[in-house]
Amino acid sequence: MYSGFVSSKRTVSALGVHQRFDTVAYRLTQSYFHPQTFPNLAQILHFEGINGPDGMKVKSPGKGEVGHLYDPLTERGAIPDLIEQHYQGLVLALQKNNQVRAAFEAAWLAHYVCDGLTPAHHFPLDEELAKHRLTKTDKNRYKVRQAGEPARETLKKGWAVWGGKGLLTTHVNFEMGVMAALVGQKIKVQLDASKLAHARQVGPVEFFKQEAREIANLQMYERFYKQGWSMSLGREVKSILAPVSVQAIAIIWLLAYLESGQQLAEAAHRSKAVAEL
């Protein structure tokens, strides 16, 4: 999902889908946290954009980068492991009352939950690129032209990647479509108490996997590839993808908070907690 990059060194949080989802998720959960027991929103957003997982690709390409792809139907991809890693990191940081570390873990945890629910990340992009015999440079960038390769073959591969319906073009355009669909639109979410209770039973990773399968079954990315962007896709982004993503982030944060030994703060409106941005 888009992190608000407008240049290699600058991000605009107002444009970033990750930042917007984090903001709504925080508003949805803040009444559950006791004072100074969970990082504030500004601390969390500090670790998105240039300081988030996508920023690694800019600041240190090819060093420590991990895959952001996950197929919910085959369960192939690193994202569940990354969610588990940062979830446990958040639990530990909260137990130690290390607010800076907790902010980092909360932000990166939210990032991978969001990417793992994004239809564009369900497509096995790396595998498809490998079929076109693309190799990666030492900076982890795809190299289209191979030594001694005929120009025609290079052009063919380039079109498969960057053409009108190329692999990377489609991925980027879908994410830009999601961003555009949400511009000027309020993301309104009500915390589902039954989902929170279910997540407490199955755990954060299994809860994430179940939510990801629900999104994958909508086949949004497949429809986008065949038909392009449409009003129906835009409506699904606003009414399904955005609320599901925000709620998943919020619920998994709450699970970490509880596992750290904290109790949820009493709130008269808890069962009807609503947030919007």
PDB file of C-alpha atoms in Angstrom:
ATOM      1  CA  MET A   1       0.000   0.000   0.000  1.00  0.00           C
ATOM      2  CA  TYR A   2       1.115   3.573  -0.692  1.00  0.00           C
ATOM      3  CA  SER A   3       3.201   5.190   2.070  1.00  0.00           C
ATOM      4  CA  GLY A   4       3.003   8.786   0.861  1.00  0.00           C
ATOM      5  CA  PHE A   5       6.342   9.001  -0.972  1.00  0.00           C
ATOM      6  CA  VAL A   6       6.552  12.101  -3.179  1.00  0.00           C
ATOM      7  CA  SER A   7      10.329  11.783  -3.647  1.00  0.00           C
ATOM      8  CA  SER A   8      13.057   9.419  -2.528  1.00  0.00           C
ATOM      9  CA  LYS A   9      13.603  11.530   0.594  1.00  0.00           C
ATOM     10  CA  ARG A  10      10.170  12.908   1.397  1.00  0.00           C
ATOM     11  CA  THR A  11       6.765  11.546   2.304  1.00  0.00           C
ATOM     12  CA  VAL A  12       3.461  13.323   2.856  1.00  0.00           C
ATOM     13  CA  SER A  13       1.453  11.593   5.558  1.00  0.00           C
ATOM     14  CA  ALA A  14      -1.827  13.064   4.323  1.00  0.00           C
ATOM     15  CA  LEU A  15      -1.381  11.106   1.077  1.00  0.00           C
ATOM     16  CA  GLY A  16      -0.152   7.868   2.618  1.00  0.00           C
ATOM     17  CA  VAL A  17      -2.740   5.115   2.902  1.00  0.00           C
ATOM     18  CA  HIS A  18      -0.705   3.441   5.647  1.00  0.00           C
ATOM     19  CA  GLN A  19      -0.700   6.668   7.655  1.00  0.00           C
ATOM     20  CA  ARG A  20      -4.428   7.197   7.225  1.00  0.00           C
ATOM     21  CA  PHE A  21      -5.240   3.644   8.278  1.00  0.00           C
ATOM     22  CA  ASP A  22      -2.958   3.951  11.322  1.00  0.00           C
ATOM     23  CA  THR A  23      -4.632   7.215  12.295  1.00  0.00           C
ATOM     24  CA  VAL A  24      -8.155   5.802  12.174  1.00  0.00           C
ATOM     25  CA  ALA A  25      -7.038   2.620  13.958  1.00  0.00           C
ATOM     26  CA  TYR A  26      -5.495   4.711  16.718  1.00  0.00           C
ATOM     27  CA  ARG A  27      -8.640   6.784  17.142  1.00  0.00           C
ATOM     28  CA  LEU A  28     -10.590   3.545  17.326  1.00  0.00           C
ATOM     29  CA  THR A  29      -8.429   2.152  20.124  1.00  0.00           C
ATOM     30  CA  GLN A  30      -7.180   5.109  22.161  1.00  0.00           C
ATOM     31  CA  SER A  31     -10.040   4.995  24.681  1.00  0.00           C
ATOM     32  CA  TYR A  32      -9.032   1.422  25.540  1.00  0.00           C
ATOM     33  CA  PHE A  33      -5.518   2.420  26.611  1.00  0.00           C
ATOM     34  CA  HIS A  34      -4.675   3.694  30.068  1.00  0.00           C
ATOM     35  CA  PRO A  35      -2.670   6.964  30.066  1.00  0.00           C
ATOM     36  CA  GLN A  36       0.961   6.585  28.965  1.00  0.00           C
ATOM     37  CA  THR A  37       0.731   2.823  28.497  1.00  0.00           C
ATOM     38  CA  PHE A  38       0.699   2.862  24.681  1.00  0.00           C
ATOM     39  CA  PRO A  39       2.614   5.145  22.287  1.00  0.00           C
ATOM     40  CA  ASN A  40       0.756   8.161  20.959  1.00  0.00           C
ATOM     41  CA  LEU A  41      -0.209   8.622  17.328  1.00  0.00           C
ATOM     42  CA  ALA A  42       2.647  10.992  16.480  1.00  0.00           C
ATOM     43  CA  GLN A  43       5.170   8.471  17.783  1.00  0.00           C
ATOM     44  CA  ILE A  44       3.637   5.695  15.703  1.00  0.00           C
ATOM     45  CA  LEU A  45       3.436   7.743  12.502  1.00  0.00           C
ATOM     46  CA  HIS A  46       7.108   8.677  12.911  1.00  0.00           C
ATOM     47  CA  PHE A  47       7.912   5.076  11.986  1.00  0.00           C
ATOM     48  CA  GLU A  48       5.905   5.088   8.755  1.00  0.00           C
ATOM     49  CA  GLY A  49       6.836   6.519   5.373  1.00  0.00           C
ATOM     50  CA  ILE A  50      10.574   7.140   5.141  1.00  0.00           C
ATOM     51  CA  ASN A  51      11.097   5.440   8.532  1.00  0.00           C
ATOM     52  CA  GLY A  52       8.808   2.521   7.715  1.00  0.00           C
ATOM     53  CA  PRO A  53       9.374  -0.756   5.873  1.00  0.00           C
ATOM     54  CA  ASP A  54       8.980   0.946   2.483  1.00  0.00           C
ATOM     55  CA  GLY A  55      11.651   3.465   3.469  1.00  0.00           C
ATOM     56  CA  MET A  56      14.220   0.673   3.657  1.00  0.00           C
ATOM     57  CA  LYS A  57      13.929   0.262  -0.102  1.00  0.00           C
ATOM     58  CA  VAL A  58      14.967   3.884  -0.527  1.00  0.00           C
ATOM     59  CA  LYS A  59      17.555   4.346   2.215  1.00  0.00           C
ATOM     60  CA  SER A  60      19.337   0.994   1.914  1.00  0.00           C
ATOM     61  CA  PRO A  61      18.179  -0.875  -1.187  1.00  0.00           C
ATOM     62  CA  GLY A  62      18.985  -4.555  -1.131  1.00  0.00           C
ATOM     63  CA  LYS A  63      19.973  -4.535   2.548  1.00  0.00           C
ATOM     64  CA  GLY A  64      17.600  -6.223   4.946  1.00  0.00           C
ATOM     65  CA  GLU A  65      14.585  -5.923   2.674  1.00  0.00           C
ATOM     66  CA  VAL A  66      11.902  -8.536   3.123  1.00  0.00           C
ATOM     67  CA  GLY A  67       9.014  -9.554   0.921  1.00  0.00           C
ATOM     68  CA  HIS A  68       5.710  -7.736   1.330  1.00  0.00           C
ATOM     69  CA  LEU A  69       3.735 -10.338  -0.627  1.00  0.00           C
ATOM     70  CA  TYR A  70       1.351 -12.938   0.753  1.00  0.00           C
ATOM     71  CA  ASP A  71      -1.139 -15.249  -0.934  1.00  0.00           C
ATOM     72  CA  PRO A  72      -3.913 -15.922   1.608  1.00  0.00           C
ATOM     73  CA  LEU A  73      -5.253 -18.902  -0.348  1.00  0.00           C
ATOM     74  CA  THR A  74      -1.958 -20.810  -0.491  1.00  0.00           C
ATOM     75  CA  GLU A  75      -0.415 -19.140   2.587  1.00  0.00           C
ATOM     76  CA  ARG A  76       2.795 -18.439   0.690  1.00  0.00           C
ATOM     77  CA  GLY A  77       4.724 -15.355   1.712  1.00  0.00           C
ATOM     78  CA  ALA A  78       6.624 -13.849   4.630  1.00  0.00           C
ATOM     79  CA  ILE A  79       3.992 -11.491   6.000  1.00  0.00           C
ATOM     80  CA  PRO A  80       2.500 -13.771   8.711  1.00  0.00           C
ATOM     81  CA  ASP A  81       5.993 -14.296  10.139  1.00  0.00           C
ATOM     82  CA  LEU A  82       6.637 -10.545  10.057  1.00  0.00           C
ATOM     83  CA  ILE A  83       3.351  -9.896  11.837  1.00  0.00           C
ATOM     84  CA  GLU A  84       4.274 -12.425  14.523  1.00  0.00           C
ATOM     85  CA  GLN A  85       7.747 -10.891  14.887  1.00  0.00           C
ATOM     86  CA  HIS A  86       6.524  -7.319  15.353  1.00  0.00           C
ATOM     87  CA  TYR A  87       3.562  -8.402  17.471  1.00  0.00           C
ATOM     88  CA  GLN A  88       5.895 -10.086  19.942  1.00  0.00           C
ATOM     89  CA  GLY A  89       8.178  -7.055  19.760  1.00  0.00           C
ATOM     90  CA  LEU A  90       5.255  -4.787  20.634  1.00  0.00           C
ATOM     91  CA  VAL A  91       4.226  -6.994  23.571  1.00  0.00           C
ATOM     92  CA  LEU A  92       7.769  -6.923  24.960  1.00  0.00           C
ATOM     93  CA  ALA A  93       8.158  -3.161  24.480  1.00  0.00           C
ATOM     94  CA  LEU A  94       4.850  -2.515  26.246  1.00  0.00           C
ATOM     95  CA  GLN A  95       5.885  -4.749  29.134  1.00  0.00           C
ATOM     96  CA  LYS A  96       9.082  -2.708  29.489  1.00  0.00           C
ATOM     97  CA  ASN A  97       7.173   0.565  29.020  1.00  0.00           C
ATOM     98  CA  ASN A  98       9.589   1.455  26.209  1.00  0.00           C
ATOM     99  CA  GLN A  99       7.370   3.865  24.309  1.00  0.00           C
ATOM    100  CA  VAL A 100       9.793   4.539  21.452  1.00  0.00           C
ATOM    101  CA  ARG A 101      10.333   0.851  20.755  1.00  0.00           C
ATOM    102  CA  ALA A 102       6.612   0.203  21.134  1.00  0.00           C
ATOM    103  CA  ALA A 103       5.861   2.927  18.578  1.00  0.00           C
ATOM    104  CA  PHE A 104       8.272   1.334  16.109  1.00  0.00           C
ATOM    105  CA  GLU A 105       6.793  -2.131  16.612  1.00  0.00           C
ATOM    106  CA  ALA A 106       3.198  -0.846  16.417  1.00  0.00           C
ATOM    107  CA  ALA A 107       3.905   1.024  13.167  1.00  0.00           C
ATOM    108  CA  TRP A 108       5.705  -1.829  11.438  1.00  0.00           C
ATOM    109  CA  LEU A 109       3.151  -4.347  12.685  1.00  0.00           C
ATOM    110  CA  ALA A 110       0.361  -2.203  11.239  1.00  0.00           C
ATOM    111  CA  HIS A 111       2.275  -1.840   7.965  1.00  0.00           C
ATOM    112  CA  TYR A 112       2.519  -5.579   7.416  1.00  0.00           C
ATOM    113  CA  VAL A 113      -1.092  -6.176   8.440  1.00  0.00           C
ATOM    114  CA  CYS A 114      -2.157  -3.564   5.892  1.00  0.00           C
ATOM    115  CA  ASP A 115       0.063  -4.932   3.107  1.00  0.00           C
ATOM    116  CA  GLY A 116      -1.073  -8.466   3.860  1.00  0.00           C
ATOM    117  CA  LEU A 117      -4.691  -7.440   3.366  1.00  0.00           C
ATOM    118  CA  THR A 118      -4.012  -5.501   0.157  1.00  0.00           C
ATOM    119  CA  PRO A 119      -5.141  -7.391  -2.990  1.00  0.00           C
ATOM    120  CA  ALA A 120      -2.105  -6.206  -4.969  1.00  0.00           C
ATOM    121  CA  HIS A 121       0.128  -7.986  -2.447  1.00  0.00           C
ATOM    122  CA  HIS A 122      -1.787 -11.248  -2.832  1.00  0.00           C
ATOM    123  CA  PHE A 123      -0.503 -11.618  -6.397  1.00  0.00           C
ATOM    124  CA  PRO A 124       2.782 -13.612  -6.615  1.00  0.00           C
ATOM    125  CA  LEU A 125       4.650 -10.727  -8.227  1.00  0.00           C
ATOM    126  CA  ASP A 126       8.179 -12.002  -7.597  1.00  0.00           C
ATOM    127  CA  GLU A 127       7.370 -15.418  -9.069  1.00  0.00           C
ATOM    128  CA  GLU A 128       5.829 -13.895 -12.186  1.00  0.00           C
ATOM    129  CA  LEU A 129       8.793 -11.569 -12.674  1.00  0.00           C
ATOM    130  CA  ALA A 130      11.125 -14.549 -12.382  1.00  0.00           C
ATOM    131  CA  LYS A 131       9.265 -16.259 -15.232  1.00  0.00           C
ATOM    132  CA  HIS A 132      10.440 -13.439 -17.491  1.00  0.00           C
ATOM    133  CA  ARG A 133      14.023 -14.171 -16.444  1.00  0.00           C
ATOM    134  CA  LEU A 134      14.510 -10.830 -14.782  1.00  0.00           C
ATOM    135  CA  THR A 135      17.505 -10.672 -12.470  1.00  0.00           C
ATOM    136  CA  LYS A 136      18.139  -8.364  -9.548  1.00  0.00           C
ATOM    137  CA  THR A 137      21.070  -5.999  -9.216  1.00  0.00           C
ATOM    138  CA  ASP A 138      23.078  -5.647  -5.998  1.00  0.00           C
ATOM    139  CA  LYS A 139      20.667  -2.828  -5.125  1.00  0.00           C
ATOM    140  CA  ASN A 140      17.738  -5.254  -5.328  1.00  0.00           C
ATOM    141  CA  ARG A 141      16.360  -3.672  -8.480  1.00  0.00           C
ATOM    142  CA  TYR A 142      15.124  -5.664 -11.438  1.00  0.00           C
ATOM    143  CA  LYS A 143      17.398  -5.710 -14.461  1.00  0.00           C
ATOM    144  CA  VAL A 144      15.580  -6.248 -17.735  1.00  0.00           C
ATOM    145  CA  ARG A 145      18.412  -6.442 -20.240  1.00  0.00           C
ATOM    146  CA  GLN A 146      20.859  -9.340 -20.070  1.00  0.00           C
ATOM    147  CA  ALA A 147      24.293  -9.408 -21.673  1.00  0.00           C
ATOM    148  CA  GLY A 148      24.118 -10.612 -25.271  1.00  0.00           C
ATOM    149  CA  GLU A 149      20.342 -10.626 -25.311  1.00  0.00           C
ATOM    150  CA  PRO A 150      18.603  -9.532 -28.545  1.00  0.00           C
ATOM    151  CA  ALA A 151      16.963  -6.113 -28.305  1.00  0.00           C
ATOM    152  CA  ARG A 152      13.626  -7.621 -29.289  1.00  0.00           C
ATOM    153  CA  GLU A 153      13.700  -9.944 -26.283  1.00  0.00           C
ATOM    154  CA  THR A 154      14.596  -7.054 -23.976  1.00  0.00           C
ATOM    155  CA  LEU A 155      11.688  -4.997 -25.283  1.00  0.00           C
ATOM    156  CA  LYS A 156       9.345  -7.941 -24.849  1.00  0.00           C
ATOM    157  CA  LYS A 157      10.365  -8.408 -21.235  1.00  0.00           C
ATOM    158  CA  GLY A 158      10.209  -4.683 -20.576  1.00  0.00           C
ATOM    159  CA  TRP A 159       6.658  -4.523 -21.885  1.00  0.00           C
ATOM    160  CA  ALA A 160       5.656  -7.500 -19.716  1.00  0.00           C
ATOM    161  CA  VAL A 161       6.872  -5.570 -16.686  1.00  0.00           C
ATOM    162  CA  TRP A 162       6.136  -1.912 -17.480  1.00  0.00           C
ATOM    163  CA  GLY A 163       3.625  -2.098 -20.333  1.00  0.00           C
ATOM    164  CA  GLY A 164      -0.028  -1.116 -20.127  1.00  0.00           C
ATOM    165  CA  LYS A 165      -0.889  -4.237 -18.141  1.00  0.00           C
ATOM    166  CA  GLY A 166       2.643  -5.053 -17.076  1.00  0.00           C
ATOM    167  CA  LEU A 167       3.322  -6.792 -13.790  1.00  0.00           C
ATOM    168  CA  LEU A 168       4.736  -3.782 -11.964  1.00  0.00           C
ATOM    169  CA  THR A 169       2.457  -1.309 -13.742  1.00  0.00           C
ATOM    170  CA  THR A 170      -0.640  -3.177 -12.597  1.00  0.00           C
ATOM    171  CA  HIS A 171       0.637  -3.420  -9.025  1.00  0.00           C
ATOM    172  CA  VAL A 172       1.433   0.293  -8.802  1.00  0.00           C
ATOM    173  CA  ASN A 173      -1.754   1.385 -10.553  1.00  0.00           C
ATOM    174  CA  PHE A 174      -3.933  -0.669  -8.218  1.00  0.00           C
ATOM    175  CA  GLU A 175      -2.339   0.927  -5.172  1.00  0.00           C
ATOM    176  CA  MET A 176      -2.717   4.386  -6.710  1.00  0.00           C
ATOM    177  CA  GLY A 177      -6.355   3.525  -7.401  1.00  0.00           C
ATOM    178  CA  VAL A 178      -6.877   2.680  -3.738  1.00  0.00           C
ATOM    179  CA  MET A 179      -5.303   5.975  -2.707  1.00  0.00           C
ATOM    180  CA  ALA A 180      -7.430   7.920  -5.215  1.00  0.00           C
ATOM    181  CA  ALA A 181     -10.616   6.163  -4.088  1.00  0.00           C
ATOM    182  CA  LEU A 182      -9.979   7.324  -0.523  1.00  0.00           C
ATOM    183  CA  VAL A 183      -8.995  10.935  -1.278  1.00  0.00           C
ATOM    184  CA  GLY A 184     -11.590  13.229   0.223  1.00  0.00           C
ATOM    185  CA  GLN A 185     -13.507  10.267   1.616  1.00  0.00           C
ATOM    186  CA  LYS A 186     -14.022   9.584   5.304  1.00  0.00           C
ATOM    187  CA  ILE A 187     -12.922   6.190   6.551  1.00  0.00           C
ATOM    188  CA  LYS A 188     -15.523   5.336   9.174  1.00  0.00           C
ATOM    189  CA  VAL A 189     -15.093   2.210  11.265  1.00  0.00           C
ATOM    190  CA  GLN A 190     -16.942   0.746  14.233  1.00  0.00           C
ATOM    191  CA  LEU A 191     -15.029  -1.690  16.392  1.00  0.00           C
ATOM    192  CA  ASP A 192     -16.669  -5.094  16.225  1.00  0.00           C
ATOM    193  CA  ALA A 193     -16.638  -6.534  19.754  1.00  0.00           C
ATOM    194  CA  SER A 194     -17.356 -10.032  18.439  1.00  0.00           C
ATOM    195  CA  LYS A 195     -14.321  -9.856  16.131  1.00  0.00           C
ATOM    196  CA  LEU A 196     -12.151  -8.738  19.012  1.00  0.00           C
ATOM    197  CA  ALA A 197     -13.400 -11.666  21.086  1.00  0.00           C
ATOM    198  CA  HIS A 198     -12.758 -14.067  18.197  1.00  0.00           C
ATOM    199  CA  ALA A 199      -9.256 -12.677  17.658  1.00  0.00           C
ATOM    200  CA  ARG A 200      -8.477 -13.225  21.331  1.00  0.00           C
ATOM    201  CA  GLN A 201      -9.390 -16.887  20.864  1.00  0.00           C
ATOM    202  CA  VAL A 202      -7.454 -17.607  17.663  1.00  0.00           C
ATOM    203  CA  GLY A 203      -4.517 -15.213  18.101  1.00  0.00           C
ATOM    204  CA  PRO A 204      -3.236 -12.329  15.939  1.00  0.00           C
ATOM    205  CA  VAL A 205      -1.730 -14.273  13.044  1.00  0.00           C
ATOM    206  CA  GLU A 206      -4.658 -16.622  12.504  1.00  0.00           C
ATOM    207  CA  PHE A 207      -7.062 -13.692  12.804  1.00  0.00           C
ATOM    208  CA  PHE A 208      -5.059 -11.835  10.142  1.00  0.00           C
ATOM    209  CA  LYS A 209      -5.069 -14.883   7.856  1.00  0.00           C
ATOM    210  CA  GLN A 210      -8.833 -15.223   8.116  1.00  0.00           C
ATOM    211  CA  GLU A 211      -9.371 -11.555   7.277  1.00  0.00           C
ATOM    212  CA  ALA A 212      -6.926 -11.806   4.355  1.00  0.00           C
ATOM    213  CA  ARG A 213      -8.790 -14.791   2.910  1.00  0.00           C
ATOM    214  CA  GLU A 214     -12.051 -12.841   3.024  1.00  0.00           C
ATOM    215  CA  ILE A 215     -10.457 -10.016   1.032  1.00  0.00           C
ATOM    216  CA  ALA A 216      -8.769 -12.397  -1.430  1.00  0.00           C
ATOM    217  CA  ASN A 217     -12.079 -14.097  -2.190  1.00  0.00           C
ATOM    218  CA  LEU A 218     -13.451 -10.795  -3.498  1.00  0.00           C
ATOM    219  CA  GLN A 219     -10.945 -11.055  -6.403  1.00  0.00           C
ATOM    220  CA  MET A 220     -10.522  -7.286  -6.560  1.00  0.00           C
ATOM    221  CA  TYR A 221      -7.059  -7.459  -8.125  1.00  0.00           C
ATOM    222  CA  GLU A 222      -8.125  -9.982 -10.757  1.00  0.00           C
ATOM    223  CA  ARG A 223     -11.068  -7.800 -11.752  1.00  0.00           C
ATOM    224  CA  PHE A 224      -8.820  -4.748 -11.879  1.00  0.00           C
ATOM    225  CA  TYR A 225      -6.396  -6.532 -14.206  1.00  0.00           C
ATOM    226  CA  LYS A 226      -9.178  -7.574 -16.599  1.00  0.00           C
ATOM    227  CA  GLN A 227     -11.395  -4.499 -16.530  1.00  0.00           C
ATOM    228  CA  GLY A 228      -9.345  -1.664 -15.070  1.00  0.00           C
ATOM    229  CA  TRP A 229     -10.557   0.593 -12.299  1.00  0.00           C
ATOM    230  CA  SER A 230     -14.306   0.832 -11.847  1.00  0.00           C
ATOM    231  CA  MET A 231     -16.908   2.454  -9.630  1.00  0.00           C
ATOM    232  CA  SER A 232     -17.641  -0.911  -8.014  1.00  0.00           C
ATOM    233  CA  LEU A 233     -13.982  -1.392  -7.079  1.00  0.00           C
ATOM    234  CA  GLY A 234     -13.894   2.098  -5.623  1.00  0.00           C
ATOM    235  CA  ARG A 235     -16.953   1.337  -3.527  1.00  0.00           C
ATOM    236  CA  GLU A 236     -15.404  -1.908  -2.281  1.00  0.00           C
ATOM    237  CA  VAL A 237     -12.241  -0.068  -1.269  1.00  0.00           C
ATOM    238  CA  LYS A 238     -14.279   2.424   0.768  1.00  0.00           C
ATOM    239  CA  SER A 239     -16.836   0.031   2.226  1.00  0.00           C
ATOM    240  CA  ILE A 240     -14.796  -3.167   2.683  1.00  0.00           C
ATOM    241  CA  LEU A 241     -11.017  -2.953   2.194  1.00  0.00           C
ATOM    242  CA  ALA A 242     -10.409   0.223   4.206  1.00  0.00           C
ATOM    243  CA  PRO A 243     -12.670  -0.649   7.179  1.00  0.00           C
ATOM    244  CA  VAL A 244     -11.413  -4.248   7.348  1.00  0.00           C
ATOM    245  CA  SER A 245      -7.778  -3.098   7.261  1.00  0.00           C
ATOM    246  CA  VAL A 246      -8.284  -0.436   9.928  1.00  0.00           C
ATOM    247  CA  GLN A 247     -10.183  -2.791  12.208  1.00  0.00           C
ATOM    248  CA  ALA A 248      -7.573  -5.543  11.822  1.00  0.00           C
ATOM    249  CA  ILE A 249      -4.791  -3.127  12.805  1.00  0.00           C
ATOM    250  CA  ALA A 250      -6.803  -1.892  15.789  1.00  0.00           C
ATOM    251  CA  ILE A 251      -7.700  -5.365  17.019  1.00  0.00           C
ATOM    252  CA  ILE A 252      -4.144  -6.692  16.725  1.00  0.00           C
ATOM    253  CA  TRP A 253      -2.839  -3.661  18.646  1.00  0.00           C
ATOM    254  CA  LEU A 254      -5.397  -4.416  21.362  1.00  0.00           C
ATOM    255  CA  LEU A 255      -4.330  -8.066  21.470  1.00  0.00           C
ATOM    256  CA  ALA A 256      -0.716  -7.008  22.031  1.00  0.00           C
ATOM    257  CA  TYR A 257      -1.819  -4.566  24.732  1.00  0.00           C
ATOM    258  CA  LEU A 258      -3.704  -7.315  26.554  1.00  0.00           C
ATOM    259  CA  GLU A 259      -0.892  -9.847  26.175  1.00  0.00           C
ATOM    260  CA  SER A 260       1.530  -7.339  27.690  1.00  0.00           C
ATOM    261  CA  GLY A 261      -0.446  -7.612  30.925  1.00  0.00           C
ATOM    262  CA  GLN A 262      -2.540  -4.471  30.605  1.00  0.00           C
ATOM    263  CA  GLN A 263      -6.282  -4.352  31.088  1.00  0.00           C
ATOM    264  CA  LEU A 264      -8.526  -2.461  28.688  1.00  0.00           C
ATOM    265  CA  ALA A 265      -9.673   0.854  30.115  1.00  0.00           C
ATOM    266  CA  GLU A 266     -13.314   1.059  31.078  1.00  0.00           C
ATOM    267  CA  ALA A 267     -15.290   3.064  28.538  1.00  0.00           C
ATOM    268  CA  ALA A 268     -19.047   3.441  28.534  1.00  0.00           C
ATOM    269  CA  HIS A 269     -19.109   3.574  24.754  1.00  0.00           C
ATOM    270  CA  ARG A 270     -16.697   0.679  24.260  1.00  0.00           C
ATOM    271  CA  SER A 271     -19.110  -1.634  22.467  1.00  0.00           C
ATOM    272  CA  LYS A 272     -19.931   1.178  20.049  1.00  0.00           C
ATOM    273  CA  ALA A 273     -16.437   2.562  19.571  1.00  0.00           C
ATOM    274  CA  VAL A 274     -16.381   4.453  16.283  1.00  0.00           C
ATOM    275  CA  ALA A 275     -13.584   6.311  14.526  1.00  0.00           C
ATOM    276  CA  GLU A 276     -13.361   8.190  11.269  1.00  0.00           C
ATOM    277  CA  LEU A 277     -10.957  10.340   9.301  1.00  0.00           C
TER     278      LEU A 277
END
